[in-house]
Amino acid sequence: MRILASDGMDKSAIAQLEAKGFEVVKQFYEVEDLKQKVKEFDCLVVRSATKVRVPVIDSAVEGGRLKLIIRAGVGIDNIDYEYAESKGIKVTNTPKSSSASVAELALALMFSAARFVNIAGHTMREGKWEKSAYNGIELRGKTLGIVGFGRIGQMLGNMAVALGMKVLAYDLVKVPELENENVKYVSMDEIFANSDFISLHTPGAKGSAAIVNAETIAKMKDGVIIINTSRGNTVDEAALIAALDSGKVFAAGVDVYAEEPCKNTALLSHPKVACTPHIGASTAEAQKRIGEELVEIITNFFK
Ligand code: NAD
């Protein structure tokens, strides 16, 4: 069985798969080349960079060999999965492995946005000493609104409570056992009205409306901090920039963008934005866990 890991794979996962007799090729191909190469593999493993759209799937079907596509991560929006499955190719992902890493990055962005860590470091590298420009706020004692209280949202909630924050959660599905004196389910409007920090953790499905837009920002507290590590389409970037400029939003922390790689220089160069290039799952631990999950999925599938 031949596996193409087009966006890389953890070394120990490769070693385990090879020990079980699989051949793993670690190589990124641009679309035109991928269309040809995909015909030579039984399994395709991608992270975010490789897009598996209809033409690639059609080529794979023509080749008659590809049976399994795995997104080594949470969302599968870079794969036309419904089309692939309609052609008999199974599509799956590794939903649990990166939750802790993404939750920790969301917390890092909360600190960075509240204390201007990114921009202060950036200006120091330019030889500046802007000590009085970065007057921040503390997290302790504040209210964090979490939209999408699933794996990542809950982990972030736990860390926030440990820091002395109150958590307001909004989710389509309520799990009453998760509520306690520091964590309460509320409506989306109550999140907007009462949160000092708002962090987004919904799936951001294709075509879904932005949760943070001009209308919802107007409902938020003055000086709110907005964090997005979910998907770029959950935030209207133009509305966010306008609200940062007006001072309605104090600062923002952003890991995911409407277009990636992001070319929105107004957002990336905004002094009140702490940005990272979609690195939520980029930790040694997450990649190791993803590798273990991949080995399990692949060996079970081809048993
Ligand atoms: P999850 O499925 O465990 O949780 C998502 C939660 O959102 C669920 O509880 C679901 O009921 C809820 N939900 C869905 N639609 C909603 C809506 N419209 N309003 C309110 N709640 C809604 O998923 P997760 O593992 O916690 O991942 C959350 C997000 O994090 C996803 O968007 C995923 O793509 C993103 N993510 C980002 C990175 C990164 O590198 N930045 C890495 C992994 C995951």
Short mmCIF file of N, CA, C and O and ligand atoms in Angstrom, two decimals, residues 47-48 71 73-77 94-99 101-103 105 146-155 170-175 185 188 200-205 208-209 211 228-234 255-256 260 276-282, ligand 1:
data_model
loop_
_atom_site.label_atom_id
_atom_site.label_comp_id
_atom_site.label_asym_id
_atom_site.label_seq_id
_atom_site.Cartn_x
_atom_site.Cartn_y
_atom_site.Cartn_z
N ARG A 47 -2.51 18.09 5.34
CA ARG A 47 -2.81 19.00 6.46
C ARG A 47 -3.63 20.14 5.85
O ARG A 47 -4.67 19.91 5.31
N SER A 48 -3.12 21.41 5.88
CA SER A 48 -3.92 22.51 5.33
C SER A 48 -3.47 22.92 3.93
O SER A 48 -4.28 23.38 3.13
N ARG A 71 -7.46 14.00 6.45
CA ARG A 71 -7.02 15.35 6.82
C ARG A 71 -6.40 15.20 8.21
O ARG A 71 -7.11 14.87 9.18
N GLY A 73 -5.83 16.67 10.95
CA GLY A 73 -6.24 17.88 11.66
C GLY A 73 -7.74 17.84 11.88
O GLY A 73 -8.37 16.78 11.73
N VAL A 74 -8.34 19.01 12.20
CA VAL A 74 -9.76 19.02 12.58
C VAL A 74 -10.69 19.22 11.38
O VAL A 74 -11.37 18.30 10.95
N GLY A 75 -10.73 20.43 10.81
CA GLY A 75 -11.69 20.72 9.72
C GLY A 75 -11.31 19.93 8.47
O GLY A 75 -10.15 19.61 8.26
N ILE A 76 -12.30 19.64 7.62
CA ILE A 76 -11.97 18.99 6.34
C ILE A 76 -12.39 19.89 5.18
O ILE A 76 -12.76 19.43 4.11
N ASP A 77 -12.34 21.23 5.43
CA ASP A 77 -12.80 22.16 4.40
C ASP A 77 -11.83 22.31 3.23
O ASP A 77 -12.17 22.92 2.23
N THR A 94 -8.58 13.75 11.98
CA THR A 94 -8.08 13.39 13.32
C THR A 94 -8.57 14.47 14.29
O THR A 94 -7.79 15.35 14.68
N PRO A 95 -9.84 14.43 14.67
CA PRO A 95 -10.44 15.59 15.35
C PRO A 95 -9.94 15.88 16.76
O PRO A 95 -10.02 17.01 17.20
N LYS A 96 -9.41 14.87 17.48
CA LYS A 96 -9.12 15.10 18.89
C LYS A 96 -7.70 15.57 19.18
O LYS A 96 -7.44 16.19 20.21
N SER A 97 -6.78 15.25 18.27
CA SER A 97 -5.36 15.35 18.60
C SER A 97 -4.83 16.74 18.88
O SER A 97 -3.85 16.91 19.61
N SER A 98 -5.43 17.77 18.27
CA SER A 98 -4.81 19.09 18.38
C SER A 98 -5.55 20.04 19.33
O SER A 98 -5.17 21.21 19.45
N SER A 99 -6.59 19.55 20.03
CA SER A 99 -7.42 20.46 20.83
C SER A 99 -6.61 21.28 21.84
O SER A 99 -6.77 22.50 21.94
N SER A 101 -3.47 22.07 21.87
CA SER A 101 -2.56 23.04 21.23
C SER A 101 -3.32 24.28 20.76
O SER A 101 -2.85 25.40 20.92
N VAL A 102 -4.52 24.07 20.19
CA VAL A 102 -5.29 25.22 19.70
C VAL A 102 -5.79 26.05 20.89
O VAL A 102 -5.72 27.29 20.86
N ALA A 103 -6.24 25.36 21.93
CA ALA A 103 -6.73 26.10 23.11
C ALA A 103 -5.60 26.94 23.70
O ALA A 103 -5.81 28.10 24.09
N LEU A 105 -3.02 28.14 22.11
CA LEU A 105 -2.73 29.28 21.23
C LEU A 105 -3.78 30.38 21.42
O LEU A 105 -3.45 31.57 21.43
N ILE A 146 -17.23 32.26 25.10
CA ILE A 146 -16.73 31.25 24.16
C ILE A 146 -17.87 30.82 23.24
O ILE A 146 -18.90 30.31 23.70
N VAL A 147 -17.70 31.06 21.95
CA VAL A 147 -18.73 30.67 20.98
C VAL A 147 -18.28 29.37 20.33
O VAL A 147 -17.27 29.33 19.63
N GLY A 148 -19.04 28.29 20.60
CA GLY A 148 -18.64 26.95 20.16
C GLY A 148 -17.92 26.28 21.32
O GLY A 148 -16.70 26.39 21.46
N PHE A 149 -18.71 25.61 22.18
CA PHE A 149 -18.13 25.04 23.40
C PHE A 149 -17.91 23.54 23.23
O PHE A 149 -18.48 22.71 23.93
N GLY A 150 -17.06 23.21 22.24
CA GLY A 150 -16.72 21.81 21.97
C GLY A 150 -15.38 21.50 22.60
O GLY A 150 -15.05 21.99 23.67
N ARG A 151 -14.58 20.67 21.92
CA ARG A 151 -13.32 20.20 22.51
C ARG A 151 -12.39 21.38 22.85
O ARG A 151 -11.90 21.50 23.97
N ILE A 152 -12.16 22.25 21.87
CA ILE A 152 -11.20 23.34 22.08
C ILE A 152 -11.79 24.39 23.02
O ILE A 152 -11.13 24.86 23.96
N GLY A 153 -13.05 24.74 22.78
CA GLY A 153 -13.71 25.74 23.62
C GLY A 153 -13.68 25.35 25.10
O GLY A 153 -13.40 26.17 25.97
N GLN A 154 -13.97 24.07 25.37
CA GLN A 154 -13.98 23.62 26.78
C GLN A 154 -12.58 23.68 27.39
O GLN A 154 -12.42 24.06 28.55
N MET A 155 -11.58 23.29 26.62
CA MET A 155 -10.20 23.33 27.16
C MET A 155 -9.80 24.76 27.47
O MET A 155 -9.20 25.05 28.50
N TYR A 170 -21.59 29.66 24.55
CA TYR A 170 -22.73 29.51 23.65
C TYR A 170 -22.43 28.35 22.71
O TYR A 170 -21.36 28.27 22.11
N ASP A 171 -23.37 27.43 22.61
CA ASP A 171 -23.22 26.30 21.69
C ASP A 171 -24.61 25.86 21.25
O ASP A 171 -25.59 26.05 21.99
N LEU A 172 -24.69 25.27 20.07
CA LEU A 172 -25.98 24.76 19.59
C LEU A 172 -26.43 23.58 20.45
O LEU A 172 -27.61 23.33 20.60
N VAL A 173 -25.44 22.88 21.01
CA VAL A 173 -25.74 21.71 21.86
C VAL A 173 -25.26 22.01 23.28
O VAL A 173 -24.09 22.33 23.48
N LYS A 174 -26.18 21.92 24.25
CA LYS A 174 -25.78 22.19 25.64
C LYS A 174 -25.48 20.89 26.38
O LYS A 174 -26.23 19.93 26.26
N VAL A 175 -24.40 20.89 27.14
CA VAL A 175 -24.07 19.74 27.99
C VAL A 175 -24.15 20.27 29.43
O VAL A 175 -23.19 20.87 29.93
N TYR A 185 -23.90 28.48 30.42
CA TYR A 185 -24.39 28.62 29.04
C TYR A 185 -25.30 29.84 28.97
O TYR A 185 -26.13 30.05 29.87
N MET A 188 -26.29 33.83 22.49
CA MET A 188 -25.23 34.56 21.76
C MET A 188 -25.27 36.04 22.13
O MET A 188 -24.23 36.67 22.34
N LEU A 200 -13.70 32.47 19.40
CA LEU A 200 -14.56 31.68 18.50
C LEU A 200 -14.01 30.27 18.29
O LEU A 200 -12.82 30.10 17.99
N HIS A 201 -14.90 29.27 18.47
CA HIS A 201 -14.47 27.86 18.33
C HIS A 201 -15.53 27.00 17.66
O HIS A 201 -15.70 25.84 18.00
N THR A 202 -16.27 27.59 16.71
CA THR A 202 -17.26 26.82 15.94
C THR A 202 -16.57 26.23 14.70
O THR A 202 -15.47 26.66 14.35
N PRO A 203 -17.22 25.29 14.02
CA PRO A 203 -16.56 24.67 12.86
C PRO A 203 -16.36 25.62 11.67
O PRO A 203 -15.53 25.36 10.82
N GLY A 204 -17.13 26.72 11.59
CA GLY A 204 -16.96 27.63 10.45
C GLY A 204 -17.22 26.93 9.13
O GLY A 204 -16.42 27.02 8.20
N ALA A 205 -18.33 26.19 9.07
CA ALA A 205 -18.64 25.42 7.87
C ALA A 205 -18.72 26.31 6.64
O ALA A 205 -19.05 27.50 6.74
N SER A 208 -21.15 29.41 5.88
CA SER A 208 -21.83 29.92 7.08
C SER A 208 -21.50 31.42 7.27
O SER A 208 -20.43 31.88 6.90
N ALA A 209 -22.46 32.13 7.88
CA ALA A 209 -22.30 33.58 8.02
C ALA A 209 -21.27 33.89 9.11
O ALA A 209 -21.08 33.11 10.04
N ILE A 211 -19.77 35.20 12.40
CA ILE A 211 -20.34 35.42 13.73
C ILE A 211 -19.99 36.83 14.20
O ILE A 211 -20.79 37.52 14.82
N ASN A 228 -9.76 34.77 17.26
CA ASN A 228 -10.26 33.77 16.30
C ASN A 228 -9.19 32.75 15.94
O ASN A 228 -8.21 33.06 15.27
N THR A 229 -9.39 31.53 16.44
CA THR A 229 -8.53 30.41 16.03
C THR A 229 -9.38 29.33 15.37
O THR A 229 -8.96 28.18 15.27
N SER A 230 -10.62 29.71 14.94
CA SER A 230 -11.52 28.68 14.39
C SER A 230 -11.33 28.55 12.88
O SER A 230 -10.50 27.77 12.42
N ARG A 231 -12.04 29.36 12.12
CA ARG A 231 -11.89 29.42 10.66
C ARG A 231 -12.09 30.86 10.25
O ARG A 231 -12.85 31.60 10.89
N GLY A 232 -11.42 31.26 9.13
CA GLY A 232 -11.45 32.65 8.71
C GLY A 232 -12.84 33.20 8.46
O GLY A 232 -13.10 34.38 8.68
N ASN A 233 -13.77 32.35 8.01
CA ASN A 233 -15.10 32.86 7.64
C ASN A 233 -15.99 33.18 8.84
O ASN A 233 -17.11 33.61 8.67
N THR A 234 -15.50 32.96 10.07
CA THR A 234 -16.32 33.30 11.24
C THR A 234 -16.21 34.78 11.60
O THR A 234 -16.95 35.26 12.46
N ASP A 255 -5.57 33.76 14.20
CA ASP A 255 -4.73 32.69 13.66
C ASP A 255 -5.23 32.19 12.31
O ASP A 255 -4.52 31.53 11.59
N VAL A 256 -6.50 32.52 11.99
CA VAL A 256 -7.12 32.00 10.76
C VAL A 256 -7.75 33.16 9.98
O VAL A 256 -8.22 34.13 10.57
N GLU A 260 -6.11 32.30 2.88
CA GLU A 260 -4.81 31.87 3.43
C GLU A 260 -3.92 31.37 2.30
O GLU A 260 -4.39 30.60 1.47
N THR A 276 -0.98 35.22 13.95
CA THR A 276 -0.13 34.05 13.73
C THR A 276 -0.64 33.36 12.46
O THR A 276 -1.82 33.46 12.13
N PRO A 277 0.26 32.70 11.73
CA PRO A 277 -0.14 32.12 10.42
C PRO A 277 -0.72 30.71 10.50
O PRO A 277 -0.11 29.75 10.07
N HIS A 278 -1.93 30.59 11.07
CA HIS A 278 -2.65 29.31 11.18
C HIS A 278 -1.75 28.22 11.78
O HIS A 278 -1.50 27.18 11.16
N ILE A 279 -1.28 28.48 13.00
CA ILE A 279 -0.36 27.54 13.65
C ILE A 279 -0.98 26.88 14.89
O ILE A 279 -0.27 26.39 15.76
N GLY A 280 -2.34 26.90 14.94
CA GLY A 280 -3.01 26.35 16.13
C GLY A 280 -2.57 24.95 16.50
O GLY A 280 -2.40 24.62 17.67
N ALA A 281 -2.38 24.10 15.49
CA ALA A 281 -2.04 22.70 15.77
C ALA A 281 -0.54 22.44 15.66
O ALA A 281 -0.11 21.30 15.75
N SER A 282 0.24 23.51 15.48
CA SER A 282 1.67 23.31 15.23
C SER A 282 2.47 23.19 16.51
O SER A 282 3.23 24.10 16.87
P1 NAD B 1 -15.79 20.52 18.12
O1 NAD B 1 -16.61 19.86 17.08
O2 NAD B 1 -15.30 19.70 19.26
O3 NAD B 1 -16.56 21.79 18.71
C1 NAD B 1 -17.25 22.70 17.92
C2 NAD B 1 -18.50 23.10 18.69
O4 NAD B 1 -19.15 24.14 17.98
C3 NAD B 1 -19.52 21.96 18.87
O5 NAD B 1 -19.82 21.81 20.23
C4 NAD B 1 -20.73 22.43 18.05
O6 NAD B 1 -21.96 22.03 18.63
C5 NAD B 1 -20.55 23.93 18.09
N1 NAD B 1 -21.18 24.65 17.01
C6 NAD B 1 -21.28 24.33 15.71
N2 NAD B 1 -21.87 25.31 15.02
C7 NAD B 1 -22.16 26.28 15.92
C8 NAD B 1 -22.78 27.55 15.82
N3 NAD B 1 -23.21 28.02 14.66
N4 NAD B 1 -22.92 28.28 16.94
C9 NAD B 1 -22.49 27.80 18.13
N5 NAD B 1 -21.89 26.62 18.28
C10 NAD B 1 -21.73 25.87 17.19
O7 NAD B 1 -14.58 21.19 17.33
P2 NAD B 1 -13.16 21.63 17.94
O8 NAD B 1 -12.21 20.50 17.81
O9 NAD B 1 -13.37 22.29 19.24
O10 NAD B 1 -12.74 22.72 16.83
C11 NAD B 1 -13.31 24.01 16.81
C12 NAD B 1 -12.76 24.85 15.69
O11 NAD B 1 -11.34 24.94 15.77
C13 NAD B 1 -13.04 24.36 14.27
O12 NAD B 1 -13.42 25.48 13.50
C14 NAD B 1 -11.73 23.90 13.76
O13 NAD B 1 -11.65 24.02 12.36
C15 NAD B 1 -10.81 24.88 14.47
N6 NAD B 1 -9.42 24.45 14.51
C16 NAD B 1 -8.44 25.36 14.24
C17 NAD B 1 -7.11 24.98 14.28
C18 NAD B 1 -6.02 25.98 14.04
O14 NAD B 1 -4.93 25.58 13.64
N7 NAD B 1 -6.25 27.26 14.28
C19 NAD B 1 -6.76 23.65 14.57
C20 NAD B 1 -7.78 22.75 14.87
C21 NAD B 1 -9.12 23.16 14.83
#
